[in-house]
Short mmCIF file of C-alpha atoms and ligand atoms in Angstrom, two decimals:
data_model
loop_
_atom_site.label_atom_id
_atom_site.label_comp_id
_atom_site.label_asym_id
_atom_site.label_seq_id
_atom_site.Cartn_x
_atom_site.Cartn_y
_atom_site.Cartn_z
CA MET A 1 -67.00 -11.86 14.37
CA ALA A 2 -65.54 -9.02 12.24
CA GLU A 3 -65.55 -9.58 8.50
CA ILE A 4 -62.20 -9.85 6.71
CA ASP A 5 -61.71 -6.92 4.34
CA ASN A 6 -60.03 -8.78 1.48
CA LYS A 7 -59.38 -5.63 -0.53
CA ASN A 8 -57.34 -3.93 2.21
CA LEU A 9 -55.63 -7.15 3.16
CA PHE A 10 -53.97 -7.35 -0.21
CA THR A 11 -53.48 -3.69 -1.11
CA LYS A 12 -51.59 -3.02 2.15
CA ILE A 13 -48.67 -5.09 0.89
CA ASN A 14 -46.57 -2.89 -1.37
CA VAL A 15 -42.98 -2.55 -2.48
CA GLY A 16 -42.36 0.34 -0.10
CA ASP A 17 -42.60 -1.93 2.93
CA GLY A 18 -39.05 -3.24 2.64
CA THR A 19 -40.02 -6.64 1.26
CA ASP A 20 -38.98 -6.06 -2.35
CA LEU A 21 -35.24 -6.29 -1.78
CA MET A 22 -32.96 -6.25 -4.81
CA THR A 23 -30.30 -8.88 -4.22
CA MET A 24 -27.18 -8.82 -6.31
CA THR A 25 -28.09 -12.09 -8.01
CA ARG A 26 -31.56 -10.80 -8.87
CA TRP A 27 -30.06 -7.61 -10.28
CA VAL A 28 -27.47 -9.44 -12.39
CA LEU A 29 -30.19 -11.81 -13.67
CA ALA A 30 -32.35 -8.83 -14.64
CA GLN A 31 -29.42 -7.32 -16.60
CA GLN A 32 -28.94 -10.65 -18.32
CA GLN A 33 -32.61 -10.97 -19.24
CA ALA A 34 -32.39 -7.55 -20.88
CA SER A 35 -29.58 -8.70 -23.18
CA ALA A 36 -30.39 -10.99 -26.12
CA GLU A 37 -26.90 -12.61 -26.25
CA ALA A 38 -26.57 -13.29 -22.51
CA THR A 39 -26.16 -16.94 -21.55
CA GLY A 40 -26.23 -16.67 -17.74
CA ASP A 41 -22.51 -17.44 -17.45
CA LEU A 42 -21.65 -14.06 -15.92
CA THR A 43 -24.41 -14.52 -13.33
CA ILE A 44 -22.89 -17.85 -12.31
CA LEU A 45 -19.39 -16.37 -12.23
CA LEU A 46 -20.54 -13.48 -10.05
CA THR A 47 -22.25 -15.94 -7.71
CA ALA A 48 -18.86 -17.61 -7.22
CA ILE A 49 -17.30 -14.21 -6.47
CA GLN A 50 -20.11 -13.38 -4.04
CA PHE A 51 -19.48 -16.67 -2.23
CA GLY A 52 -15.76 -15.87 -1.88
CA CYS A 53 -16.55 -12.40 -0.54
CA LYS A 54 -19.09 -13.72 1.99
CA TYR A 55 -16.60 -16.30 3.21
CA VAL A 56 -13.78 -13.77 3.55
CA ALA A 57 -16.12 -11.25 5.22
CA SER A 58 -17.00 -13.81 7.85
CA LYS A 59 -13.34 -14.79 8.43
CA VAL A 60 -12.24 -11.15 8.63
CA LYS A 61 -14.77 -10.65 11.44
CA GLN A 62 -13.46 -13.70 13.31
CA ALA A 63 -9.78 -13.17 12.52
CA GLY A 64 -8.75 -11.73 15.87
CA LEU A 65 -10.54 -14.51 17.72
CA ILE A 66 -9.39 -17.57 15.83
CA ASN A 67 -5.79 -16.66 15.26
CA LEU A 68 -5.95 -15.90 11.55
CA LEU A 69 -4.02 -12.71 12.06
CA GLY A 70 -0.28 -12.55 11.56
CA LEU A 71 2.18 -14.00 9.15
CA THR A 72 2.57 -17.43 7.64
CA GLY A 73 6.34 -16.86 7.52
CA GLU A 74 6.41 -16.89 3.71
CA ALA A 75 6.75 -14.06 1.19
CA ASN A 76 4.50 -13.70 -1.85
CA VAL A 77 5.69 -12.99 -5.40
CA GLN A 78 5.91 -9.27 -4.64
CA GLY A 79 8.38 -10.05 -1.82
CA GLU A 80 5.84 -9.00 0.81
CA ASP A 81 5.09 -10.95 3.99
CA VAL A 82 2.12 -13.24 3.48
CA LYS A 83 -0.68 -13.07 6.02
CA LYS A 84 -2.71 -16.10 6.89
CA LEU A 85 -5.86 -14.34 5.76
CA ASP A 86 -4.32 -13.58 2.35
CA VAL A 87 -3.61 -17.26 1.81
CA LEU A 88 -7.06 -18.32 2.91
CA ALA A 89 -8.78 -15.71 0.75
CA ASN A 90 -6.69 -16.69 -2.28
CA ASP A 91 -7.55 -20.39 -1.89
CA ILE A 92 -11.25 -19.69 -1.42
CA PHE A 93 -11.54 -17.47 -4.49
CA ARG A 94 -9.46 -19.77 -6.68
CA ASN A 95 -11.50 -22.85 -5.79
CA SER A 96 -14.84 -21.10 -6.02
CA LEU A 97 -14.00 -19.57 -9.42
CA ILE A 98 -12.74 -22.83 -10.90
CA ALA A 99 -15.78 -24.72 -9.59
CA SER A 100 -18.08 -22.23 -11.34
CA GLY A 101 -16.97 -23.72 -14.68
CA LYS A 102 -17.07 -20.24 -16.23
CA VAL A 103 -13.38 -19.32 -16.05
CA SER A 104 -10.40 -20.42 -18.16
CA LEU A 105 -7.66 -18.24 -16.74
CA LEU A 106 -7.02 -16.70 -13.32
CA VAL A 107 -4.49 -14.11 -12.21
CA SER A 108 -4.07 -13.51 -8.49
CA GLU A 109 -1.82 -11.10 -6.64
CA GLU A 110 -0.74 -14.03 -4.48
CA ASP A 111 0.37 -16.34 -7.31
CA GLU A 112 3.47 -15.84 -9.40
CA HIS A 113 1.98 -17.35 -12.55
CA ALA A 114 -1.39 -17.06 -14.22
CA MET A 115 -3.44 -20.24 -13.68
CA VAL A 116 -5.05 -21.97 -16.63
CA VAL A 117 -7.93 -24.23 -15.56
CA GLU A 118 -6.47 -27.69 -16.10
CA ASN A 119 -9.52 -29.63 -17.17
CA PRO A 120 -10.70 -28.31 -20.58
CA GLU A 121 -14.24 -29.41 -19.72
CA GLN A 122 -14.23 -27.14 -16.68
CA ARG A 123 -13.15 -24.08 -18.70
CA GLY A 124 -15.46 -21.17 -19.38
CA LYS A 125 -15.34 -17.99 -21.43
CA TYR A 126 -14.08 -15.63 -18.73
CA ILE A 127 -10.75 -14.56 -17.26
CA VAL A 128 -10.65 -13.19 -13.72
CA THR A 129 -7.83 -11.07 -12.32
CA PHE A 130 -8.04 -10.51 -8.58
CA ASP A 131 -6.38 -9.33 -5.43
CA PRO A 132 -7.98 -11.60 -2.83
CA LEU A 133 -7.12 -9.39 0.14
CA ASP A 134 -5.89 -5.93 -0.66
CA GLY A 135 -4.57 -3.64 2.08
CA SER A 136 -3.07 -6.49 4.06
CA SER A 137 -0.91 -4.18 6.16
CA ASN A 138 -4.19 -3.04 7.72
CA ILE A 139 -5.41 -6.53 8.71
CA ASP A 140 -3.79 -6.71 12.12
CA CYS A 141 -5.24 -3.41 13.31
CA GLY A 142 -8.79 -4.10 12.10
CA VAL A 143 -8.86 -1.34 9.47
CA SER A 144 -10.91 -1.80 6.26
CA ILE A 145 -9.49 -4.16 3.66
CA GLY A 146 -11.00 -5.60 0.48
CA THR A 147 -11.05 -7.92 -2.52
CA ILE A 148 -10.67 -6.41 -6.00
CA PHE A 149 -11.56 -8.20 -9.26
CA GLY A 150 -11.61 -7.56 -12.98
CA ILE A 151 -13.32 -9.77 -15.57
CA PHE A 152 -12.26 -10.19 -19.20
CA ARG A 153 -13.70 -12.44 -21.89
CA VAL A 154 -11.49 -15.02 -23.65
CA GLN A 155 -10.93 -13.88 -27.24
CA ASP A 156 -13.32 -15.62 -29.61
CA GLY A 157 -12.43 -18.99 -31.07
CA GLU A 158 -8.90 -19.02 -29.69
CA GLU A 159 -7.01 -21.07 -27.15
CA VAL A 160 -6.67 -19.05 -23.96
CA GLY A 161 -3.17 -17.72 -23.27
CA MET A 162 -0.99 -14.78 -22.26
CA LYS A 163 -2.28 -12.72 -25.17
CA ASP A 164 -5.61 -12.58 -23.29
CA LEU A 165 -3.86 -10.73 -20.44
CA ILE A 166 -1.59 -8.42 -22.41
CA ARG A 167 -4.55 -6.24 -23.32
CA SER A 168 -5.78 -2.81 -22.32
CA GLY A 169 -8.32 -2.37 -19.53
CA ARG A 170 -10.86 -1.34 -22.17
CA ASN A 171 -11.37 -5.07 -22.81
CA MET A 172 -12.85 -5.67 -19.36
CA VAL A 173 -16.50 -6.69 -19.29
CA ALA A 174 -17.04 -6.24 -15.55
CA ALA A 175 -15.17 -5.22 -12.43
CA GLY A 176 -15.78 -4.70 -8.77
CA TYR A 177 -14.53 -4.84 -5.24
CA CYS A 178 -15.79 -5.94 -1.89
CA MET A 179 -14.89 -3.86 1.15
CA TYR A 180 -14.65 -5.52 4.54
CA GLY A 181 -15.17 -2.55 6.83
CA SER A 182 -17.69 -1.39 9.42
CA TYR A 183 -20.09 -2.92 6.89
CA CYS A 184 -19.35 -5.25 4.01
CA GLU A 185 -20.15 -3.76 0.61
CA MET A 186 -19.71 -5.06 -2.93
CA ILE A 187 -19.38 -2.46 -5.68
CA LEU A 188 -20.01 -3.82 -9.14
CA SER A 189 -20.14 -2.67 -12.72
CA VAL A 190 -21.03 -4.86 -15.69
CA GLY A 191 -20.52 -1.97 -18.07
CA SER A 192 -23.74 -0.06 -17.45
CA GLY A 193 -23.02 2.13 -14.43
CA VAL A 194 -22.01 1.26 -10.89
CA ASN A 195 -24.14 -0.21 -8.12
CA GLY A 196 -23.40 -0.97 -4.47
CA PHE A 197 -24.74 -3.97 -2.55
CA THR A 198 -24.40 -4.31 1.22
CA LEU A 199 -24.09 -7.75 2.79
CA ASP A 200 -26.91 -8.56 5.19
CA PRO A 201 -25.03 -11.11 7.32
CA ALA A 202 -28.27 -12.47 8.81
CA ILE A 203 -29.48 -13.77 5.45
CA GLY A 204 -26.13 -13.99 3.64
CA GLU A 205 -27.25 -11.83 0.70
CA PHE A 206 -25.83 -8.70 -0.88
CA ILE A 207 -28.72 -6.21 -1.05
CA MET A 208 -28.68 -3.16 -3.32
CA THR A 209 -28.14 -0.11 -1.12
CA HIS A 210 -26.29 2.28 -3.44
CA PRO A 211 -27.96 2.22 -6.87
CA ASN A 212 -26.36 4.05 -9.77
CA ILE A 213 -23.36 5.55 -7.98
CA THR A 214 -22.28 8.75 -9.69
CA LEU A 215 -19.20 10.73 -8.75
CA PRO A 216 -19.68 14.44 -8.20
CA PRO A 217 -17.69 16.35 -10.88
CA ARG A 218 -15.49 17.85 -8.16
CA GLY A 219 -14.81 16.83 -4.58
CA LYS A 220 -13.15 18.29 -1.50
CA ILE A 221 -10.82 15.46 -0.50
CA TYR A 222 -7.35 14.44 -1.70
CA SER A 223 -5.99 11.04 -0.77
CA VAL A 224 -2.32 10.21 -1.23
CA ASN A 225 0.56 8.89 0.89
CA GLU A 226 2.21 12.25 1.57
CA GLY A 227 5.09 10.46 3.28
CA ASN A 228 6.28 9.70 -0.26
CA MET A 229 6.05 13.32 -1.51
CA LYS A 230 9.81 13.75 -1.62
CA TYR A 231 9.96 10.96 -4.23
CA PHE A 232 7.10 12.29 -6.42
CA ASP A 233 7.83 13.83 -9.80
CA GLU A 234 7.32 17.59 -10.09
CA PRO A 235 3.76 17.53 -11.56
CA SER A 236 2.40 15.27 -8.79
CA LYS A 237 4.27 17.22 -6.13
CA ASN A 238 2.99 20.54 -7.46
CA TYR A 239 -0.56 19.20 -7.68
CA VAL A 240 -0.55 17.98 -4.06
CA ASN A 241 0.86 21.31 -2.92
CA ALA A 242 -1.94 23.08 -4.82
CA VAL A 243 -4.81 21.01 -3.37
CA LYS A 244 -3.60 20.69 0.20
CA ASN A 245 -4.51 24.30 0.93
CA LYS A 246 -8.11 23.89 -0.17
CA TYR A 247 -9.04 20.22 0.40
CA SER A 248 -9.20 17.82 3.34
CA ALA A 249 -6.71 14.94 3.44
CA ARG A 250 -7.89 11.34 3.97
CA TYR A 251 -5.68 8.28 3.49
CA VAL A 252 -6.43 4.78 4.77
CA GLY A 253 -3.68 2.89 2.93
CA SER A 254 -6.14 0.24 1.66
CA MET A 255 -6.96 1.00 -1.96
CA VAL A 256 -10.47 -0.41 -1.59
CA ALA A 257 -11.29 1.90 1.33
CA ASP A 258 -9.71 4.95 -0.29
CA VAL A 259 -11.48 4.33 -3.61
CA HIS A 260 -14.79 3.56 -1.86
CA ARG A 261 -14.73 6.91 -0.10
CA THR A 262 -13.77 8.62 -3.36
CA LEU A 263 -16.66 6.95 -5.22
CA LEU A 264 -19.20 8.01 -2.59
CA TYR A 265 -17.91 11.48 -1.64
CA GLY A 266 -15.87 12.52 -4.69
CA GLY A 267 -12.36 13.97 -4.70
CA ILE A 268 -9.14 12.35 -5.85
CA PHE A 269 -7.02 9.35 -4.86
CA GLY A 270 -3.50 8.82 -6.14
CA TYR A 271 -0.59 6.48 -5.91
CA PRO A 272 1.81 8.01 -8.43
CA ALA A 273 4.94 6.41 -9.81
CA ASP A 274 7.90 8.02 -8.08
CA SER A 275 11.69 7.93 -7.97
CA LYS A 276 11.55 5.05 -5.43
CA SER A 277 8.90 2.98 -7.27
CA LYS A 278 9.54 3.96 -10.88
CA ARG A 279 6.54 2.02 -12.18
CA GLY A 280 4.31 2.85 -9.22
CA LYS A 281 3.11 0.45 -6.54
CA LEU A 282 -0.36 -0.58 -7.63
CA ARG A 283 -0.75 -3.58 -9.88
CA ILE A 284 -2.31 -2.94 -13.29
CA LEU A 285 -4.40 -6.09 -13.81
CA TYR A 286 -6.02 -6.40 -10.40
CA GLU A 287 -5.83 -2.95 -8.80
CA VAL A 288 -5.51 -0.19 -11.40
CA PHE A 289 -7.78 -1.62 -14.15
CA PRO A 290 -10.78 -2.66 -11.99
CA MET A 291 -10.75 0.60 -10.03
CA ALA A 292 -10.26 2.74 -13.16
CA TYR A 293 -13.17 0.89 -14.82
CA LEU A 294 -15.48 1.53 -11.84
CA ILE A 295 -14.46 5.18 -11.61
CA GLU A 296 -15.09 5.75 -15.34
CA GLN A 297 -18.41 3.90 -15.13
CA ALA A 298 -19.38 6.27 -12.28
CA GLY A 299 -18.58 9.33 -14.42
CA GLY A 300 -15.07 9.99 -13.07
CA LYS A 301 -11.60 9.72 -14.62
CA ALA A 302 -8.48 7.63 -14.03
CA THR A 303 -5.06 8.57 -15.37
CA THR A 304 -1.36 7.85 -14.99
CA GLY A 305 -0.88 11.62 -15.33
CA THR A 306 -0.18 11.41 -19.05
CA GLN A 307 -2.55 8.71 -20.32
CA SER A 308 -5.85 7.16 -19.41
CA ALA A 309 -5.25 4.32 -16.95
CA LEU A 310 -7.56 1.96 -18.87
CA ASP A 311 -5.43 2.39 -22.01
CA LEU A 312 -2.36 0.88 -20.35
CA ILE A 313 -1.20 -2.46 -21.73
CA PRO A 314 0.73 -4.54 -19.19
CA GLU A 315 3.72 -6.54 -20.40
CA HIS A 316 3.63 -8.90 -17.46
CA ILE A 317 0.76 -10.05 -15.25
CA HIS A 318 2.14 -8.35 -12.13
CA ASP A 319 3.11 -5.06 -13.81
CA ARG A 320 2.50 -1.87 -11.86
CA SER A 321 1.58 1.69 -12.75
CA GLY A 322 1.13 5.05 -11.11
CA VAL A 323 -2.50 6.15 -11.02
CA TRP A 324 -4.68 9.09 -10.06
CA LEU A 325 -8.45 8.62 -10.06
CA GLY A 326 -11.64 10.29 -8.91
CA SER A 327 -13.90 13.22 -9.74
CA LYS A 328 -13.51 14.30 -13.37
CA GLU A 329 -12.55 17.94 -12.74
CA ASP A 330 -10.10 17.00 -9.99
CA VAL A 331 -8.34 14.48 -12.23
CA GLU A 332 -8.28 16.99 -15.10
CA GLU A 333 -6.67 19.53 -12.78
CA LEU A 334 -3.98 16.95 -11.93
CA GLU A 335 -3.48 16.23 -15.64
CA SER A 336 -3.02 19.95 -16.32
CA PHE A 337 0.13 19.86 -14.13
CA TYR A 338 1.53 17.11 -16.36
CA LYS A 339 0.63 19.05 -19.53
CA GLN A 340 2.51 22.10 -18.25
CA ALA A 341 5.64 20.04 -17.42
P1 AFP B 1 -0.71 -3.88 1.21
O1 AFP B 1 -1.65 -4.98 0.75
O2 AFP B 1 0.73 -4.29 1.21
O3 AFP B 1 -1.14 -3.26 2.50
O4 AFP B 1 -0.79 -2.77 0.08
C1 AFP B 1 -1.97 -2.11 -0.12
C2 AFP B 1 -1.87 -1.33 -1.36
O5 AFP B 1 -1.52 -2.15 -2.44
C3 AFP B 1 -3.15 -0.57 -1.66
O6 AFP B 1 -4.30 -1.17 -1.16
C4 AFP B 1 -2.91 0.79 -1.05
O7 AFP B 1 -3.58 1.81 -1.74
C5 AFP B 1 -1.43 0.96 -1.12
O8 AFP B 1 -0.88 -0.35 -1.22
C6 AFP B 1 -0.88 1.65 0.10
O9 AFP B 1 0.49 1.75 0.01
P2 AFP B 1 1.35 2.62 1.08
O10 AFP B 1 1.31 1.83 2.36
O11 AFP B 1 2.71 2.67 0.47
O12 AFP B 1 0.73 3.97 1.21
#
C-alpha cells in the first residue's frame, strides 16, 4: 500500500483553487471588523437587501412563464402604469427591510409617501430609499432591469422625520444597485470604493467578481435618449453633437444597465432636464443620488450640468433632476459647455 504524503496532501489546497470565495456578506463583515464603531447593523441591513435582490432575480427569470409580466391596471404615484413585477418587488423589499429591524424610514418609487416603521421597537438607525424595479418599460421584452438603493443614517438623537430626507446626497453612507440581466450583479459601495458581486444562483450567494471598480478617466461611449434632443437645452444639445462624431452610442433605457456599462467601460450617461421635463426624469433620492455616489466612489463625476449631483437637496421625496455621469474627463467636457453658456 502506498504511503500517504501528509505534507503534499495539505499544501495542495490553496486559495488559488477557487475555494476561497468572497461572498458579499463576508466582505461587508470584514469592512465592519476593520471599523471600531461598527455595530453590525449595516451588515444585517445589507443581508435584507441581498434577500430582496435574490428573490426578484428569481422572479424576473420566471416572469414570462408564470404570468408576472404585464400590468396590474393601476398607476403608481408618478402616473405610470404599474407592472405586476414592480408591485411584487416593492412588497418584498419593504417587508424584508422592516423585518431587519435596522430601518426607521423607507422611501420607495412605488409609494406616494415615505414609510415610517410603525413599531418603535422595530426601528433602526438607517433610512433606505429605493426603486424596487427600475426600467420597468423593459420588463416585457426581457431587457436588463434593476433595483437601486441608497442608505442614509438617522440624524443622531432625533426623532426620524422628513428632515432626514431633505438632505444632500453627501449624507449617504452606502448605495448600490442590482442588475437583473444576462447575469445578476450587485454593485455596492459603503464609502470606500466600489465592488461588484455576481449572484451564483446554484448556491444563492453574491460572490465578488469585480473588486475595486475604477472608471477610466475617459471613455468612448455616450448614452442618452437622442429622441429627446429637440427638447434639450443648448449646452446638452451642443455636447451631444460634439461627442456623436467621435464616440459610439449605447442606450438601453434602464438606468441600471446604462450605468453598469458606464462603470465598467467608461464614457458618459445622461438624462438631462429638458423643455418637456423641466426638472428631468430621474428621481433624486433613489436614482440620481445612489448612482452619483457609486460613480464618484469609482473615481468618476456626476453633475446636473451646473452643480454636482450629490449636492442637490430635494424638496420632496419624489423630486427629479437632470443628471450626467461617468468618466471624469467626459463629464468635465460636458460641464464646459454649461460654463460657456
Ligand atoms: P421606466 O421604469 O419607466 O422604464 O423608466 C426607467 C427610467 O427611470 C430609467 O431607468 C431610465 O434611464 C430612463 O427612465 C429611461 O427613460 P426614457 O425611456 O425616457 O429614455
